[in-house]
Short mmCIF file of C-alpha atoms and ligand atoms in Angstrom, two decimals:
data_model
loop_
_atom_site.label_atom_id
_atom_site.label_comp_id
_atom_site.label_asym_id
_atom_site.label_seq_id
_atom_site.Cartn_x
_atom_site.Cartn_y
_atom_site.Cartn_z
CA MET F 15 30.25 92.81 -170.03
CA ASN F 16 31.38 91.70 -173.26
CA ILE F 17 33.86 88.46 -172.79
CA ALA F 18 35.68 89.10 -176.23
CA THR F 19 36.95 92.67 -175.14
CA SER F 20 37.74 91.85 -171.34
CA THR F 21 40.68 92.72 -169.83
CA PRO F 22 44.33 91.77 -170.92
CA ALA F 23 46.36 89.51 -168.93
CA ARG F 24 48.76 91.98 -167.59
CA ASN F 25 46.00 93.76 -165.79
CA THR F 26 44.28 90.83 -163.95
CA LYS F 27 44.94 90.04 -160.44
CA VAL F 28 46.92 86.97 -159.11
CA MET F 29 44.17 84.63 -157.75
CA ASN F 30 44.22 81.30 -156.03
CA ARG F 31 43.17 78.14 -157.79
CA PHE F 32 41.50 76.48 -154.69
CA GLU F 33 39.58 79.46 -153.93
CA LEU F 34 38.23 79.94 -157.74
CA THR F 35 37.64 76.29 -157.88
CA LYS F 36 35.50 76.29 -154.73
CA ARG F 37 33.49 79.53 -156.39
CA LEU F 38 33.05 77.51 -159.70
CA VAL F 39 31.75 74.38 -158.05
CA ALA F 40 29.24 76.64 -155.95
CA GLN F 41 27.72 77.64 -159.18
CA LEU F 42 27.11 74.08 -160.63
CA LYS F 43 23.41 73.08 -160.06
CA HIS F 44 22.64 70.87 -163.08
CA GLU F 45 24.98 67.89 -162.57
CA GLU F 46 27.71 69.68 -164.88
CA ALA F 47 30.73 67.51 -165.80
CA VAL F 48 33.91 68.48 -164.63
CA ILE F 49 37.36 67.40 -165.75
CA GLY F 50 40.40 68.33 -163.49
CA GLY F 51 43.69 68.35 -165.24
CA ILE F 52 46.90 66.59 -164.13
CA GLY F 53 48.28 67.36 -160.60
CA ASN F 54 46.94 70.70 -158.95
CA ALA F 55 43.84 71.49 -161.06
CA ASN F 56 42.41 68.08 -160.23
CA PHE F 57 43.85 68.18 -156.52
CA ASP F 58 42.08 71.41 -155.87
CA LEU F 59 38.81 70.02 -157.69
CA TRP F 60 38.83 67.06 -155.33
CA ALA F 61 39.19 69.30 -152.18
CA SER F 62 36.50 71.40 -153.32
CA GLY F 63 33.96 68.34 -152.62
CA GLN F 64 33.94 65.17 -154.65
CA ARG F 65 30.73 64.83 -157.14
CA PRO F 66 30.22 61.91 -159.22
CA GLN F 67 30.33 64.07 -162.28
CA ASN F 68 33.91 65.23 -161.53
CA PHE F 69 36.87 63.33 -163.61
CA TYR F 70 40.34 63.55 -162.12
CA MET F 71 42.94 63.13 -164.96
CA LEU F 72 46.01 61.51 -163.76
CA GLY F 73 49.37 60.91 -165.48
CA SER F 74 49.16 62.99 -168.71
CA MET F 75 49.45 66.52 -169.44
CA GLY F 76 47.04 68.07 -172.06
CA LEU F 77 44.33 65.63 -171.90
CA THR F 78 41.75 67.61 -170.09
CA ILE F 79 40.38 69.58 -173.04
CA PRO F 80 40.24 66.84 -175.33
CA ILE F 81 38.29 64.63 -172.90
CA ALA F 82 36.00 67.33 -171.96
CA LEU F 83 35.41 67.85 -175.71
CA GLY F 84 34.45 64.23 -176.01
CA VAL F 85 32.15 64.27 -173.34
CA ALA F 86 30.68 67.62 -174.40
CA ILE F 87 30.17 66.09 -177.94
CA ALA F 88 28.54 62.74 -176.20
CA GLN F 89 26.12 64.48 -174.13
CA PRO F 90 25.01 67.88 -175.65
CA GLN F 91 22.48 68.33 -172.77
CA ARG F 92 24.99 68.42 -170.18
CA HIS F 93 27.36 71.24 -169.50
CA VAL F 94 31.10 70.36 -169.31
CA ILE F 95 33.72 72.42 -167.86
CA ALA F 96 37.60 71.50 -168.29
CA LEU F 97 40.06 72.85 -165.73
CA GLU F 98 43.49 72.91 -167.01
CA GLY F 99 46.98 74.13 -166.09
CA ASP F 100 48.94 76.57 -168.47
CA GLY F 101 51.72 74.23 -168.86
CA SER F 102 49.47 71.31 -169.77
CA LEU F 103 47.69 73.55 -172.28
CA LEU F 104 50.57 74.47 -173.90
CA MET F 105 51.69 71.20 -174.37
CA GLN F 106 48.42 70.45 -176.51
CA LEU F 107 47.46 73.80 -178.07
CA GLY F 108 46.04 72.04 -181.18
CA CYS F 109 43.11 71.08 -179.28
CA LEU F 110 41.90 74.49 -179.27
CA ALA F 111 41.57 74.77 -182.87
CA THR F 112 39.44 71.40 -182.59
CA VAL F 113 37.35 72.68 -179.96
CA ALA F 114 36.61 75.80 -182.20
CA GLU F 115 35.84 73.62 -185.22
CA ARG F 116 33.62 71.29 -183.35
CA ALA F 117 31.97 74.27 -181.55
CA PRO F 118 30.36 72.72 -178.72
CA LYS F 119 27.92 75.11 -176.92
CA ASN F 120 27.95 73.27 -173.57
CA LEU F 121 31.88 73.22 -173.37
CA THR F 122 33.90 75.80 -170.90
CA ILE F 123 37.71 75.56 -170.74
CA VAL F 124 39.29 77.30 -167.46
CA VAL F 125 42.89 77.70 -167.71
CA TRP F 126 44.87 78.19 -164.31
CA ASP F 127 47.67 80.34 -165.44
CA ASN F 128 50.46 80.43 -162.51
CA GLY F 129 53.28 80.69 -165.31
CA ILE F 130 55.06 77.49 -164.12
CA TYR F 131 54.91 73.84 -164.28
CA GLN F 132 54.38 74.17 -160.39
CA ILE F 133 54.06 70.26 -159.54
CA THR F 134 57.46 69.46 -161.14
CA GLY F 135 59.52 72.02 -159.48
CA SER F 136 58.08 75.31 -160.79
CA GLN F 137 60.13 75.59 -164.00
CA PRO F 138 58.86 78.83 -165.82
CA THR F 139 56.23 78.33 -168.70
CA ALA F 140 55.89 80.43 -171.94
CA SER F 141 53.02 82.21 -170.64
CA ALA F 142 55.12 83.67 -167.93
CA ALA F 143 57.33 85.44 -170.60
CA SER F 144 55.31 85.83 -173.94
CA ALA F 145 52.68 83.49 -174.68
CA ASP F 146 48.91 84.82 -174.13
CA LEU F 147 46.57 82.10 -173.60
CA VAL F 148 43.44 83.90 -174.32
CA ALA F 149 44.96 85.53 -177.41
CA ILE F 150 46.11 82.28 -178.67
CA ALA F 151 42.44 80.73 -177.78
CA ARG F 152 40.91 83.54 -179.97
CA GLY F 153 43.36 82.96 -182.77
CA ALA F 154 42.40 79.09 -182.68
CA GLY F 155 38.64 80.32 -183.22
CA ILE F 156 37.17 80.51 -179.65
CA ALA F 157 36.04 83.96 -179.84
CA GLN F 158 34.38 83.75 -176.34
CA SER F 159 37.83 83.81 -174.59
CA ALA F 160 38.71 86.05 -171.88
CA TRP F 161 41.01 86.89 -168.75
CA ALA F 162 39.10 87.34 -165.48
CA ALA F 163 40.18 90.36 -163.85
CA ASP F 164 39.36 89.52 -160.54
CA GLU F 165 37.40 86.89 -158.41
CA SER F 166 34.05 88.76 -159.06
CA GLU F 167 34.56 88.92 -162.78
CA PHE F 168 35.40 85.19 -162.76
CA ASP F 169 32.20 84.41 -161.00
CA GLN F 170 30.26 86.52 -163.70
CA LEU F 171 32.27 84.66 -166.58
CA VAL F 172 31.37 81.35 -165.10
CA ALA F 173 27.61 82.27 -164.76
CA SER F 174 27.30 83.59 -168.34
CA THR F 175 29.05 80.64 -169.60
CA LEU F 176 26.83 78.10 -167.73
CA LYS F 177 23.99 79.69 -169.87
CA GLY F 178 25.28 78.00 -172.85
CA GLY F 179 26.61 79.55 -175.82
CA GLY F 180 29.93 78.31 -175.80
CA PRO F 181 32.64 77.06 -176.36
CA THR F 182 34.07 79.62 -173.99
CA LEU F 183 37.57 79.85 -172.40
CA ILE F 184 38.29 81.48 -169.02
CA ALA F 185 41.86 82.21 -168.20
CA ALA F 186 42.88 83.24 -164.58
CA ARG F 187 46.21 84.03 -163.42
CA ILE F 188 46.86 82.26 -160.16
CA ASP F 189 49.57 82.31 -157.37
CA GLY F 190 52.07 79.47 -156.85
CA LYS F 191 50.41 78.27 -153.54
CA PRO F 192 50.30 74.13 -153.55
CA ALA F 193 47.19 72.38 -153.98
CA VAL F 194 44.92 72.17 -150.82
CA GLY F 195 44.34 68.20 -151.40
CA ALA F 196 45.70 65.23 -153.12
CA THR F 197 43.27 62.93 -155.43
CA ASP F 198 43.05 59.21 -154.40
CA ARG F 199 45.21 57.66 -157.08
CA ASP F 200 42.40 54.89 -157.97
CA PRO F 201 42.09 55.17 -161.90
CA VAL F 202 39.38 52.53 -161.91
CA GLN F 203 37.46 53.99 -159.27
CA ILE F 204 37.44 57.40 -160.68
CA ARG F 205 36.33 56.11 -164.17
CA GLU F 206 33.52 54.13 -162.47
CA ARG F 207 32.09 56.93 -160.52
CA PHE F 208 32.49 59.45 -163.35
CA MET F 209 30.50 56.96 -165.72
CA GLN F 210 27.81 56.57 -163.21
CA GLY F 211 27.58 60.17 -162.59
CA LEU F 212 26.97 60.90 -166.35
CA GLY F 213 24.49 57.98 -166.27
CA VAL F 214 26.46 56.02 -168.87
CA LYS F 215 26.29 52.02 -168.41
CA ARG F 216 29.57 50.28 -168.86
CA GLY F 217 29.42 47.93 -171.94
CA THR F 218 30.54 44.13 -171.36
CA ALA F 219 33.66 44.18 -173.54
C1 TPP T 315 53.14 64.27 -171.18
C2 TPP T 315 53.81 64.56 -169.83
N1 TPP T 315 54.81 65.22 -169.87
C3 TPP T 315 55.31 65.47 -168.74
C4 TPP T 315 54.69 65.35 -167.65
C5 TPP T 315 55.16 65.68 -166.25
N2 TPP T 315 54.65 66.62 -165.67
C6 TPP T 315 53.55 66.29 -164.87
S1 TPP T 315 52.74 67.54 -164.25
C7 TPP T 315 53.82 68.77 -165.01
C8 TPP T 315 53.60 70.15 -165.03
C9 TPP T 315 52.18 70.62 -165.27
O1 TPP T 315 52.17 71.97 -165.09
P1 TPP T 315 50.92 72.81 -165.28
O2 TPP T 315 49.88 72.08 -166.31
O3 TPP T 315 50.98 74.28 -165.81
O4 TPP T 315 50.18 72.60 -163.96
P2 TPP T 315 50.68 73.03 -162.47
O5 TPP T 315 51.88 72.04 -161.95
O6 TPP T 315 51.28 74.59 -162.76
O7 TPP T 315 49.61 73.37 -161.56
C10 TPP T 315 54.73 68.08 -165.67
C11 TPP T 315 55.77 68.53 -166.45
C12 TPP T 315 53.61 64.47 -167.76
N3 TPP T 315 52.89 63.93 -166.70
N4 TPP T 315 52.83 64.18 -168.88
#
């Protein structure tokens, strides 16, 4: 399958974020870092089983991909995955151009496109109407960007991106079901666990 010519958004199946998150995490065998975006993206990551290499973004939209980019640059031997909602990505589209320009081979972006700002009341996002996030990513220079047609193609795209050759963006249309869990809101613990999980000692500043 050629990732650059895969299915247009309108032909893709509407899937479930928790189901896809579990399928993605099941493929992680090398202490890959996963950054979960604000709200539902990190709630479902939390519910899929906590790993020391998971970072749960609290509070700010649009920071998942910039954080993942920083980790990918700092630790080029480790694969890094960003899980971000469509609304949050739309708030920070410029990061796609920065990812393309820095071109880290070890970075994968997964976009959960439910066409709504679900956690604040399901107001529609621009991707529900006209914005195609895969086309935008390609236009920003991330050539390896694709819609996942169904769960099986999602698995294949994840397996392929984990081999390297990124940056890669995988977008999945998802339903409006609520997240399965809720992340413990303890930012210090989240940071400390993540730094331990990445084998990074804290400075003494
Ligand atoms: C900079 C910023 N603006 C607004 C908010 C309020 N807010 C929190 S989550 C959210 C919606 C997120 O939508 P999306 O990323 O699509 O995820 P979903 O809720 O659909 O899973 C909004 C508007 C915020 N936390 N930060």
